[in-house]
Each structure stands twice: as C-alpha cells, then as structure tokens.
Coordinates of C-alpha atoms and ligand atoms in Angstrom, one line a residue:
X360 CA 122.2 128.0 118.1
X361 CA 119.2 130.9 118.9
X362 CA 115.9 129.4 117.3
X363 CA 113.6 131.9 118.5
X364 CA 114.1 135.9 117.7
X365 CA 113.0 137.0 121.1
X366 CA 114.4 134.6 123.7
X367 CA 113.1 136.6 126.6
X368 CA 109.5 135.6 125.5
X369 CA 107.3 132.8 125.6
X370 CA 105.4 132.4 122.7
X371 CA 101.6 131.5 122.7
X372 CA 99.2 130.5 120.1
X373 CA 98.2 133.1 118.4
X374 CA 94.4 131.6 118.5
X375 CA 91.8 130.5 120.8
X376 CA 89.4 127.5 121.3
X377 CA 86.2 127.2 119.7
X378 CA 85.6 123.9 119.4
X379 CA 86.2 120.8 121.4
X380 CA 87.0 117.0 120.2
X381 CA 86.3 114.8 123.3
X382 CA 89.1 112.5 124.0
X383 CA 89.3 109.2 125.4
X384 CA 91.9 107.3 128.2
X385 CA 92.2 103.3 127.8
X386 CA 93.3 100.8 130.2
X387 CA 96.0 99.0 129.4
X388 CA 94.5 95.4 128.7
X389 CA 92.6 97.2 125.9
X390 CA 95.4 98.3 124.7
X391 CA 97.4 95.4 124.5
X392 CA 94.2 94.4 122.9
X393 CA 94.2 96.7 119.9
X394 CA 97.7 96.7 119.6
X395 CA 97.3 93.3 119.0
X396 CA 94.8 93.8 116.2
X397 CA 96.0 96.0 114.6
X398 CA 99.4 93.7 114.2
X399 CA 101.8 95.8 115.9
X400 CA 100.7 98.5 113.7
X401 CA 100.4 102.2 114.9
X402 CA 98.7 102.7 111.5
X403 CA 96.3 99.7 111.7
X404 CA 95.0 101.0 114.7
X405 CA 91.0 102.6 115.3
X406 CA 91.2 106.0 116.3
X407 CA 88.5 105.6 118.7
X408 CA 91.4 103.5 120.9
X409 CA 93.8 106.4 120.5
X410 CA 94.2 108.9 123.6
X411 CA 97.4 111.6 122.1
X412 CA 97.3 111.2 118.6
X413 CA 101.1 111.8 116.7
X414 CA 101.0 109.4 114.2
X415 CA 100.8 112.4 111.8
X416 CA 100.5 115.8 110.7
X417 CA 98.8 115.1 107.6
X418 CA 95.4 116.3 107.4
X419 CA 95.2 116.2 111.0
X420 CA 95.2 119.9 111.5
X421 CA 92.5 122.2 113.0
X422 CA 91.0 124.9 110.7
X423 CA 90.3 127.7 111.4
X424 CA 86.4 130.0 111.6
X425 CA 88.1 131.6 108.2
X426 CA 88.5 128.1 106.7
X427 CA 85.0 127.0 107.5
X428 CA 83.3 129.6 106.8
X429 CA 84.9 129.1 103.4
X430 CA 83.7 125.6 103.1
X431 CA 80.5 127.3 103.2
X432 CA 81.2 129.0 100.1
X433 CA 81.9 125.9 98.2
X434 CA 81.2 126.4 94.2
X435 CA 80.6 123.0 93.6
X436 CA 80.6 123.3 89.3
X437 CA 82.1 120.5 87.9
X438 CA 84.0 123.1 85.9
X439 CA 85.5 126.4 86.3
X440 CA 84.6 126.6 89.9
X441 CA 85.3 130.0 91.9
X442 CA 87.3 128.0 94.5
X443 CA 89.8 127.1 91.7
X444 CA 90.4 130.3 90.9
X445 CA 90.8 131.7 94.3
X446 CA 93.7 128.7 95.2
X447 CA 95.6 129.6 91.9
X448 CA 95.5 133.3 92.7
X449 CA 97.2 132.4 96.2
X450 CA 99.7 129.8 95.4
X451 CA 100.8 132.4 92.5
X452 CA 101.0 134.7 94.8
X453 CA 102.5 133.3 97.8
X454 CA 104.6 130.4 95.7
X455 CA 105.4 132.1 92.6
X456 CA 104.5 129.7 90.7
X457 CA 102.1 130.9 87.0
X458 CA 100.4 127.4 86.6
X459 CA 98.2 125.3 89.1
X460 CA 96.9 121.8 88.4
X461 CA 95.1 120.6 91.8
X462 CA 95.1 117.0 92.9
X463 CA 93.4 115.3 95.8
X464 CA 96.9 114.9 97.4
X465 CA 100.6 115.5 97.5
X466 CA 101.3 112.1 96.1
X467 CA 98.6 112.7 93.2
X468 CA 101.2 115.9 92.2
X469 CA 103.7 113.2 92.6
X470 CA 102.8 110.9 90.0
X471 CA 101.6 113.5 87.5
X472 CA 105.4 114.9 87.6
X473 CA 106.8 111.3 87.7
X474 CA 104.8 110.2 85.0
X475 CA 105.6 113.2 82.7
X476 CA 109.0 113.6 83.4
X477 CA 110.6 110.6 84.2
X478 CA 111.4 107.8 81.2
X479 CA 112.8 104.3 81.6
X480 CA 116.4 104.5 83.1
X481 CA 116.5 107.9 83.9
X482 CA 117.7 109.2 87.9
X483 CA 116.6 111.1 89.9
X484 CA 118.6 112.5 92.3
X485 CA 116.9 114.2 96.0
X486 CA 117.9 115.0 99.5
X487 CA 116.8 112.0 101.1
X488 CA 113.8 109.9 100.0
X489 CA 110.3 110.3 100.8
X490 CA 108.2 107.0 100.8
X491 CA 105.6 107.9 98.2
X492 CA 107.9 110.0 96.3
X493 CA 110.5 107.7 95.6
X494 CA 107.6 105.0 94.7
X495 CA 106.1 107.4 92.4
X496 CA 109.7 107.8 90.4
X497 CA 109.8 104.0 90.4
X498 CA 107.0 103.3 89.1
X499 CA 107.8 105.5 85.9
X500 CA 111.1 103.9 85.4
X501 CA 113.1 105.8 87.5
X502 CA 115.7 105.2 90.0
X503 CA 116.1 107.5 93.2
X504 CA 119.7 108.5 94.1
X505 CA 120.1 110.2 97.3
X506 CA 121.9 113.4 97.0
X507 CA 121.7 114.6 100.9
X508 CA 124.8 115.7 102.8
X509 CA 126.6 113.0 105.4
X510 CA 124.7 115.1 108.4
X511 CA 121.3 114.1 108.0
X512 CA 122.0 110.4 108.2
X513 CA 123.3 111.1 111.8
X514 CA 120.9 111.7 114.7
X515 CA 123.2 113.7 117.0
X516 CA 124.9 115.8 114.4
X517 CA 123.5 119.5 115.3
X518 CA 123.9 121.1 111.6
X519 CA 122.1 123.8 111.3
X520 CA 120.9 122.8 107.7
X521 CA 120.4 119.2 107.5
X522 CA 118.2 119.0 104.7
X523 CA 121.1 120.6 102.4
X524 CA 121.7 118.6 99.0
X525 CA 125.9 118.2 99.1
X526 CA 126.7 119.3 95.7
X527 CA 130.0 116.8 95.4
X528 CA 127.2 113.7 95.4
X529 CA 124.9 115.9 92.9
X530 CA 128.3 116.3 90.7
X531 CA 128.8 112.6 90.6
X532 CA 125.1 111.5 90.0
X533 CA 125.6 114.1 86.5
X534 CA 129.2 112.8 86.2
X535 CA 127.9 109.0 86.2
X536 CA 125.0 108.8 84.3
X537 CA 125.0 112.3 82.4
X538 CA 122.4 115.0 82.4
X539 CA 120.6 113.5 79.7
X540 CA 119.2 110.7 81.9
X541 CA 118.3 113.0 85.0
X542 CA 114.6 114.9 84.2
X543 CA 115.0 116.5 87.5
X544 CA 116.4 116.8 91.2
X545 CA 113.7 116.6 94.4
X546 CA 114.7 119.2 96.8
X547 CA 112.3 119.0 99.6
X548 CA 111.8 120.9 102.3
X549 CA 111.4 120.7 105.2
X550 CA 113.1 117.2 104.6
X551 CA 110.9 114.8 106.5
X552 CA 112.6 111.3 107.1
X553 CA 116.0 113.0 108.4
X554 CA 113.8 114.7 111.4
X555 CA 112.3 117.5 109.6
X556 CA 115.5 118.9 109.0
X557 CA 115.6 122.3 106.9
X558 CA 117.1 123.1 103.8
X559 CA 119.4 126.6 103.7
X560 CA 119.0 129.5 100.9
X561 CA 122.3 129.0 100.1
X562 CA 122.1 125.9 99.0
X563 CA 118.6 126.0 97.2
X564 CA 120.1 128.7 94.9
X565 CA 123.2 126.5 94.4
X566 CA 121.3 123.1 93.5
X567 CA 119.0 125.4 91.1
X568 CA 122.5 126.8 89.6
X569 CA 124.1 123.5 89.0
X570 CA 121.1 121.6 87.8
X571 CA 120.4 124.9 85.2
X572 CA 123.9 124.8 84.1
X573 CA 123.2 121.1 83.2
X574 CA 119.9 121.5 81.7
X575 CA 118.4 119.6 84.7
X576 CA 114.6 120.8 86.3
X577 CA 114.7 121.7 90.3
X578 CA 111.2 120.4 91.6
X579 CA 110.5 121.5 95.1
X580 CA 108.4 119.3 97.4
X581 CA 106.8 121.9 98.9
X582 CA 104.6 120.3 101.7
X583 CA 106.3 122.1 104.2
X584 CA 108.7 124.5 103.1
X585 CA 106.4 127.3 105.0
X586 CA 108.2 125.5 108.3
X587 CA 111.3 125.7 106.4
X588 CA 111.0 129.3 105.6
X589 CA 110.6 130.2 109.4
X590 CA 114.0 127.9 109.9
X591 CA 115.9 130.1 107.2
X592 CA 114.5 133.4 109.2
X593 CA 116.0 132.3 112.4
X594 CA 119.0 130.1 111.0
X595 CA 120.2 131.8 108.5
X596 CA 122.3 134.9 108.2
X597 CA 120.4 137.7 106.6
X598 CA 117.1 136.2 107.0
X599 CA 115.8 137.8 110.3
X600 CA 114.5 140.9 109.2
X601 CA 112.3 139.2 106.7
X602 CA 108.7 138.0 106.4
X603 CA 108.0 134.2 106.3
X604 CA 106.0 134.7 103.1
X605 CA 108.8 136.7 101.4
X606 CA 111.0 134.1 102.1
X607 CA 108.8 131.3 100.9
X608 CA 108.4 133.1 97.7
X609 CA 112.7 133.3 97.0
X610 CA 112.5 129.6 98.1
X611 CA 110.3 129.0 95.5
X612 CA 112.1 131.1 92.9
X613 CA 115.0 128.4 93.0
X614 CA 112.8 125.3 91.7
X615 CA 111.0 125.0 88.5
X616 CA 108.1 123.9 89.8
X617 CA 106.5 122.3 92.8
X618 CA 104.7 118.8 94.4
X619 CA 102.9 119.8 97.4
X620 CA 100.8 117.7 100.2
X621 CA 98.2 120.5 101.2
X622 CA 97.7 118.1 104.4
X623 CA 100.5 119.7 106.4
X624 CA 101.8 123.1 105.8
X625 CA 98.3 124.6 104.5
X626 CA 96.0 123.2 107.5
X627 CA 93.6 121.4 105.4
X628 CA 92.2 117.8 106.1
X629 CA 92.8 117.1 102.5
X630 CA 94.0 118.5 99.1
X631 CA 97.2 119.4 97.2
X632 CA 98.6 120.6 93.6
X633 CA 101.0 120.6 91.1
X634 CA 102.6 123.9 90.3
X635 CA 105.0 124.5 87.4
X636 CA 106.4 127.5 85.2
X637 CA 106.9 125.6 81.9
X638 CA 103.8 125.9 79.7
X639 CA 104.9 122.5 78.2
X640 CA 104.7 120.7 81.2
X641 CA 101.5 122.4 82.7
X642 CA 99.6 121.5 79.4
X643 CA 100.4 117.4 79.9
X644 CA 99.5 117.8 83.5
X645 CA 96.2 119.3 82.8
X646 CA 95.5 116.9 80.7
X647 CA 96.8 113.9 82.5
X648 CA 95.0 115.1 85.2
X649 CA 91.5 114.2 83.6
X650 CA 92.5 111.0 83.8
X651 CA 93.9 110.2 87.5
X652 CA 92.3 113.0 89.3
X653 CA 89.3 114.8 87.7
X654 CA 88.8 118.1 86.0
X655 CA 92.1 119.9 86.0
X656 CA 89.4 122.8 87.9
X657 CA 88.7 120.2 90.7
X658 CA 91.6 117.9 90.6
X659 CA 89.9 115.3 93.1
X660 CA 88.6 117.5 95.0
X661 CA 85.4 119.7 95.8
X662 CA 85.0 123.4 95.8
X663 CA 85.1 123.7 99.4
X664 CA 88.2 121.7 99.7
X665 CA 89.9 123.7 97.8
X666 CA 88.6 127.5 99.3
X667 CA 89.9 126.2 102.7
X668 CA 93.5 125.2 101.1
X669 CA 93.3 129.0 99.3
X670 CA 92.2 130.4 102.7
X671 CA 95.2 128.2 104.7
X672 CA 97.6 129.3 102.5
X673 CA 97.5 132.7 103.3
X674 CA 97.4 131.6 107.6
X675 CA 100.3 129.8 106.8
X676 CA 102.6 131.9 105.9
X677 CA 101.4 134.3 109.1
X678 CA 104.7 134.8 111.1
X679 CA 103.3 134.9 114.6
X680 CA 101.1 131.5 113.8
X681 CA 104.6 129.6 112.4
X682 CA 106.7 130.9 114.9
X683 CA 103.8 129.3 117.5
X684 CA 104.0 126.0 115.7
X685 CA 107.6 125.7 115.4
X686 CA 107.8 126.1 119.0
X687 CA 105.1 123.7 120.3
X688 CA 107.9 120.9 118.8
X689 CA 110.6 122.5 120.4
X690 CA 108.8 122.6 123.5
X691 CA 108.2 118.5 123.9
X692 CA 111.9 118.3 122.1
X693 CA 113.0 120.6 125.2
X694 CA 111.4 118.4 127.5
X695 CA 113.0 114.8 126.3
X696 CA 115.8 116.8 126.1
X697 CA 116.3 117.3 129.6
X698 CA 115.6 113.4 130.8
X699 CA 118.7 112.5 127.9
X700 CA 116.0 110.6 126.0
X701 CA 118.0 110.1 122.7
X702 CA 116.0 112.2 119.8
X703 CA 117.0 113.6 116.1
X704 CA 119.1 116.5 116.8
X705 CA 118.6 120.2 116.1
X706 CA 114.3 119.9 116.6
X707 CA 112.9 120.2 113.4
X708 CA 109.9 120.8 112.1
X709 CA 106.9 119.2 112.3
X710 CA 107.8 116.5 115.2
X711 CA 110.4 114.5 117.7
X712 CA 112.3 112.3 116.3
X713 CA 113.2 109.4 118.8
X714 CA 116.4 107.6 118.0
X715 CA 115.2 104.1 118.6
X716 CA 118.6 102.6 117.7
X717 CA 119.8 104.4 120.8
X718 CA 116.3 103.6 122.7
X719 CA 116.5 100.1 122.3
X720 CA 120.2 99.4 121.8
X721 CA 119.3 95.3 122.1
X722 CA 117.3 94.9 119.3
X723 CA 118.7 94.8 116.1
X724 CA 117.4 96.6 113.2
X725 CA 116.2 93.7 111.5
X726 CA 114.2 93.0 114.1
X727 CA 112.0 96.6 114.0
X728 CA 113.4 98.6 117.1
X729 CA 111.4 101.2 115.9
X730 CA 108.0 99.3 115.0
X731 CA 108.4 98.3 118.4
X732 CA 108.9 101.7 120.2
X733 CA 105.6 103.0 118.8
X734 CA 103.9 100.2 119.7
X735 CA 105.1 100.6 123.3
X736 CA 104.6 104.0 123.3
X737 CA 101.3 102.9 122.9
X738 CA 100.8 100.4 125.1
X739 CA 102.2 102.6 127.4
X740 CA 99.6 105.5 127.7
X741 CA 97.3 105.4 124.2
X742 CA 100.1 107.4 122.4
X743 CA 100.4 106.8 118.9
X744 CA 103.0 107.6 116.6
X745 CA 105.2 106.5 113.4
X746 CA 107.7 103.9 112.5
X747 CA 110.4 106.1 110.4
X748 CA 113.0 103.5 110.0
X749 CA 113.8 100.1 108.2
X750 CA 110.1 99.4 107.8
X751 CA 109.5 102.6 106.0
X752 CA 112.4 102.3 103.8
X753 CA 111.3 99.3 102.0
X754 CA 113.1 97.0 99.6
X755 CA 114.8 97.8 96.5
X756 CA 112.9 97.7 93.7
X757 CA 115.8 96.1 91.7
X758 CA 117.3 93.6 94.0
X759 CA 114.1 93.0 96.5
X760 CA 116.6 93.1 99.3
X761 CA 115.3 95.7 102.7
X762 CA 117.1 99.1 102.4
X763 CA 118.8 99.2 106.2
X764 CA 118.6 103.0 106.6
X765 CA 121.1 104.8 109.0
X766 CA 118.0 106.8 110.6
X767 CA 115.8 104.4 112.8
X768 CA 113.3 106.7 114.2
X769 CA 110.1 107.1 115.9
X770 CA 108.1 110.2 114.6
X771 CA 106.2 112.0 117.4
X772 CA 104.1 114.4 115.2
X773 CA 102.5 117.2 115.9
X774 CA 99.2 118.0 114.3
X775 CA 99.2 121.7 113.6
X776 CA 96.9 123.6 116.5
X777 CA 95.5 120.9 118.0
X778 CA 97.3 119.8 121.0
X779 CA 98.4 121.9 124.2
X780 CA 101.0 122.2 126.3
X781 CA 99.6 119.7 128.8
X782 CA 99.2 117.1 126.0
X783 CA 103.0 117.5 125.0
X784 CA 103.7 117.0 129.0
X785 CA 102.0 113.8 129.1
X786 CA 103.9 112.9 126.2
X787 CA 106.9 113.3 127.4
X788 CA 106.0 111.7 131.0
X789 CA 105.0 108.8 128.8
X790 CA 108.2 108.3 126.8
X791 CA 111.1 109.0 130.3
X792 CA 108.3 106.2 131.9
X793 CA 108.8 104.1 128.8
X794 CA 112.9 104.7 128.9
X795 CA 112.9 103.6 132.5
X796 CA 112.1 100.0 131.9
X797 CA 113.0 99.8 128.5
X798 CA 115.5 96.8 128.5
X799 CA 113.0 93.8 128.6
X800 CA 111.4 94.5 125.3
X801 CA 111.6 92.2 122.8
X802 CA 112.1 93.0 118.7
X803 CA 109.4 92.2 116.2
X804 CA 108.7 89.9 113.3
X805 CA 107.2 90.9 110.1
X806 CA 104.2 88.4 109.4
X807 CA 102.6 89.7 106.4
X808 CA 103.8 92.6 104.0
X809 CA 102.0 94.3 101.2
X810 CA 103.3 94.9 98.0
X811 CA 103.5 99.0 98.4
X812 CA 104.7 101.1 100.8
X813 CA 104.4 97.9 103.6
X814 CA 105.0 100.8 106.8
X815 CA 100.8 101.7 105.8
X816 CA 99.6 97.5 106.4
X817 CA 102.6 95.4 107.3
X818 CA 101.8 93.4 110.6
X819 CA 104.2 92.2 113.2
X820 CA 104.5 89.8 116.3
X821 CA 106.7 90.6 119.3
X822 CA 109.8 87.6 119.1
X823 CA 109.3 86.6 122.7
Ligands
LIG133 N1 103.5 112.7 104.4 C1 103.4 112.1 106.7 O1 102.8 111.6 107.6 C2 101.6 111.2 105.1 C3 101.7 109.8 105.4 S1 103.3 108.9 105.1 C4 103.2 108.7 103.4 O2 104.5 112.6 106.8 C5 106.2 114.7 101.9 C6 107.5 115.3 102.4 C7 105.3 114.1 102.8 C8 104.2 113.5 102.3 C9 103.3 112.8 103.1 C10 103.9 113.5 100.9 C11 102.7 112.9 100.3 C12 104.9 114.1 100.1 N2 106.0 114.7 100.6 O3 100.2 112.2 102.0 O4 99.9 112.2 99.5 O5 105.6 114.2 104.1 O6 99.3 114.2 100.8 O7 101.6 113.7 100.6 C13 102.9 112.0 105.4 P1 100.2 113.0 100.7

C-alpha cells in the first residue's frame, strides 16, 4: 500500500524553529520514584519528571508566529467578540458547516449534542467508542452500540480503511430497536481507539445515505478528520489529485453536523465547537450553551483562544504541513517496524499503537498489560505515553461489569510539530530495549478507581 505520493522524496517540516522548551533526562531511581506516585499512572505523573512526552496530542501542539500573533489580537468582549466571528467564517468555510456554537473543548460539543439529542432508551450507534463520547451519550440516557467493521478490532489486519462503519451492523442496530429510538450515528474520524485508523469516502456517503433514508442524523467527530482527509488523498482511488481542504469539506458534506476537539487537528492548546446545519438544533445549543459553557460568542473560552483555533484551521488543512505530520508517525512506526515490535497495523494517524497483548503475552488482560507497558516505557527512559486498553474501556454502565476490549494498546502520541526525528529515534531505541527484557514484568492491580472515566486517576500496584 503507497502512503506517500512521491516515494522518491523525504518529506520535511515545512517550518522552522523559533522557540525552544528545555527538556529534562531523569535517573532511573527517580523514576521509579514518580512512577510510584503517581500510582502506576502515566496520567498522574508531573510533567517536570517527563523527558519524551507521548501521552497525548491534545493540546500539546506547537503554534505557530501566525497563531501568536493572533493571540495578540484577542477581542476580549464578553459578547460579540471579533474572534468569534473570524472562527465561524473558517469552520464554514473549510467544514461546511452554517452554524457554530464554541465550547471550551471537544467533549463540551459532546454533551451539548448528547444532551439535545439523545432521550432515555434511545441508541446510538458509532464506529468504535470514544471515552468521553460514549460517557456523554450515557449520561443522557443513551446506550452506545458499536457499529465498526470486524478489522478495526484486530491489530495486524492491514485494511486500508479501518475506521469504516460496516453497514450489515448499522442495518441491525435500525432493525432491532427501530429508527425512532436512534437520534443519531457517531462517525468519527480519524477513529482514535482502533489506532487512528481512517474512515473511507465511500463509506461516509453510504452511512449518511442509510441513516437519511431512516430519518437518522450523521454527526461527525471531527477532531481529526483533517488527518483523515490526507488518508482518503493517498488511500483512496480518485482522491490524489485533490486538495486536503477540498476533501475535508465533501467529508463534511456527509454528516449533519459536527463535535470537534480543537486540541488536535487545529493546533491549539485549547478550544473546540459544535457545528450543525439544522436551525432547530443550533438554537437549543446556543442556548444551552449559556448554561455549561458561557456566552454562545465565547463558549468557555477567550478571544484569543479562539483567533488561534480560526488561524489553525486554515494551517491545518495546508497539504505540505499534513503530509509532514502524517509522516513523522510513519517514521517511528517504520522504525518498530523493522525490530518486529508488535504495533496497530497500517500506521495511522496521530500515534503508534503498541500491541501490548502481544508485548506482554504473560500478563493477562485483567491484570493491565497495557497500564503496565507505559509505565515501563517510563521507567525505562522518561517516556510517557497512554493506556488504550481494558482500563480505558471502563465498565458497563448497566451491568458494572469491565468491558474486555479486543484492542489492548499503548498509544505513543505524537504532539503535532513538536518533536524531531532524533526524539522519535530515542523512542524507538527505548521500546526494542524495553522488548529485550520484557518477560520478567509483572501485571498490575487496580487500587482505587474513580467513578468517571478511571484511565484519567485510577492507580495501580505492580502484583509482584
Ligand atoms: N482525545 C486524546 O488524548 C484527550 C484525552 S483522552 C479523553 O486522544 C476524540 C476522537 C478525541 C477526544 C479527546 C475527544 C474529546 C473527542 N473525540 O479532550 O474534550 O480523541 O477536547 O476532546 C484525547 P477533548
């Protein structure tokens, strides 16, 4: 499968340095030391103590002069501020999208949507869960049904389009429980707990066909369909010739409306929005919004938050500066590739993906293989990463018993322009080191567990 368009080329980043974070190497007794602290928690950890940072692309990105400089040009009216305007021009422009209600975060879109949408007993169907999405549709009632084809639960399976909603399972979520009862279907993209693994065209204008037919809303989780959009370009028959940002917008055209996390694709430290087409639904957001967020102008956030999500939208969607990012994950996938370290297969978007069932064949899932891997990982050399596995998944919200998903992963993620080259090489020296003496390690225990979304403060002790 060709990911790049011109294989004969390296790619570089299509920027330069400006400004330098300094960095800090541990030993290992003060590592063990905070790992310890923090209760076996990449999450729970102090920043300070962290040398490669990959727990997250979520507001981790670097902006750029463009973005600052906007900061500088904050409005900050407690109404009708400039900034507002200027984000709602872009995301019509660039999403499609004729209504804008901002929020301080993806999952503040996310429970404006649930909450309006969603009654008592209805289902909603997605392509794989997302943590604070699927709590969000709980919370109003709902009941998530996963949707997503048999592919994405398997690591080595190399389908092109993992994040593709298998219509058969869509059919039998209507068939079951009857349009009526399903407000809307999640399609997001890029879909982040199967690896980052892209939806196709093909199928978004399919899912938005069937669910129409039905009477049944598409709502696009958007926080990183820009990284889709470059997948569909090189993936995708028909798609070469085309502009990222033309491709975005058809994207968009198959969903009704849109939650998106501003925190990855538009390389902001914080911010996000609702966008919708339906007048109805726009007017009970903005006025929801008052409520949970702040002005439906502001939407938890200030003017100069919201000039460098306007400004980042439009870098986005910049070919040359997705095709760099795309391939700054391919090339630490390329390199654990080659030492056979067992990671989600095709490379998606945003990160690695280690297989931790396969890392740590030994311990069983019930034990946390994949708690356990980030914490060695940083133990190992300060890196810090992300549990993706049966401690994200949670208990059901019915029975209270732990969801045992397929996928036991450890995200390596890749803050957008951030790291180099030689920081993705230490990485991977890190991991093959880790592989070498892997078999000693023991599982975990869970020793305390919050009530929501338990990956964020749940603590562990090693078993041995
Ligand atoms: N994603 C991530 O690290 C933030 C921490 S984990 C909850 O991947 C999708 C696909 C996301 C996402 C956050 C949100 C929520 C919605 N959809 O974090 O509230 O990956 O801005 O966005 C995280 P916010």
């Amino acid at each position: 499968m060709e990911t790049t368009p011109r294989k004969h080329r390296s790619w570089a980043e299509p920027y330069k340095i400006k400004m330098v974070e300094p960095i800090r190497t541990t030993t290992k007794a003060e590592r063990l030391a905070a790992i310890e602290e923090a209760g076996y928690n990449t999450f729970l950890l102090r920043s300070k103590d962290v040398y490669i940072d990959l727990l997250t692309d979520s507001g981790t990105s670097a902006m750029s002069d463009h973005q600052w400089a906007g900061m500088m040009m904050g409005d900050e009216a407690y109404s009708g501020s400039e900034n507002y305007f200027n984000l709602e021009r872009n995301v019509q422009k660039y999403y499609g999208y004729p209504f804008v209600v901002p929020t301080h975060q993806g999952r503040g879109a996310e429970h404006l949507i649930s909450r309006i949408l969603i009654r008592p007993g209805d289902v909603v169907p997605g392509n794989m869960y997302f943590t604070t999405t699927r709590l969000h549709q709980e919370l109003s009632g709902g009941t998530f049904v996963d949707v997503i084809i048999d592919e994405a639960h398997d690591p080595t399976s190399l389908h092109p389009f993992k994040g593709n909603v298998d219509l058969a399972k869509f059919q039998r979520v209507i068939d079951e429980h009857g349009a009526k009862k399903i407000p809307y279907i999640t399609v997001g993209a890029t879909v982040n707990m199967a690896g980052g693994q892209p939806i196709s065209m093909a199928n978004m204008r399919d899912v938005y066909e069937m669910a129409h037919k039905h009477g049944i809303r598409v709502i696009l989780d958007a926080t990183r369909a820009v990284e889709n959009a470059w997948f569909i370009k090189v993936r995708e028959g028909g798609y070469r010739d085309a502009s990222v940002a033309s491709i975005l917008h058809e994207m968009c055209s198959y969903s009704d409306g849109a939650t998106m996390s501003g925190k990855k694709d538009l390389l902001v430290n914080i911010g996000g929005f609702l966008a919708i087409r339906d007048q109805d639904v726009f007017d009970e957001a903005r006025s929801m919004v008052v409520v949970y967020e702040g002005m439906h102008t502001y939407g938890g956030l200030a003017g100069r938050d919201m000039e460098a999500m306007a400004r980042g939208i439009v870098e986005a969607v910049q070919d040359e500066h997705i095709h760099a990012r795309i391939g700054q994950v391919e090339y630490l996938g390329e390199l654990l590739r080659q030492e056979n370290i067992p990671i989600v297969e095709p490379i998606g978007g945003h990160a690695i993906y280690l297989d931790a069932k396969r890392f740590f064949p030994h311990i069983p899932q019930d034990q946390f293989p994949a708690q356990m891997l980030a914490a060695q990982l940083y133990i190992e050399n300060g890196i810090r990463s992300m549990e993706r596995g049966i401690v994200s998944a949670g208990r059901n919200a019915e029975t209270g018993e732990n969801y045992y998903p397929k996928l036991e992963l450890v995200r390596l993620t890749i803050p957008r322009r951030v790291y180099t080259q030689a920081h993705l090489d230490v990485v991977a020296e890190t991991v093959v080191d880790l592989y070498e003496h892997r078999e000693n390690i023991p599982g975990l225990q869970m020793v305390y567990e919050p009530k929501y979304l338990r990956f964020f403060q749940a603590r562990f002790a090693p078993l041995s």
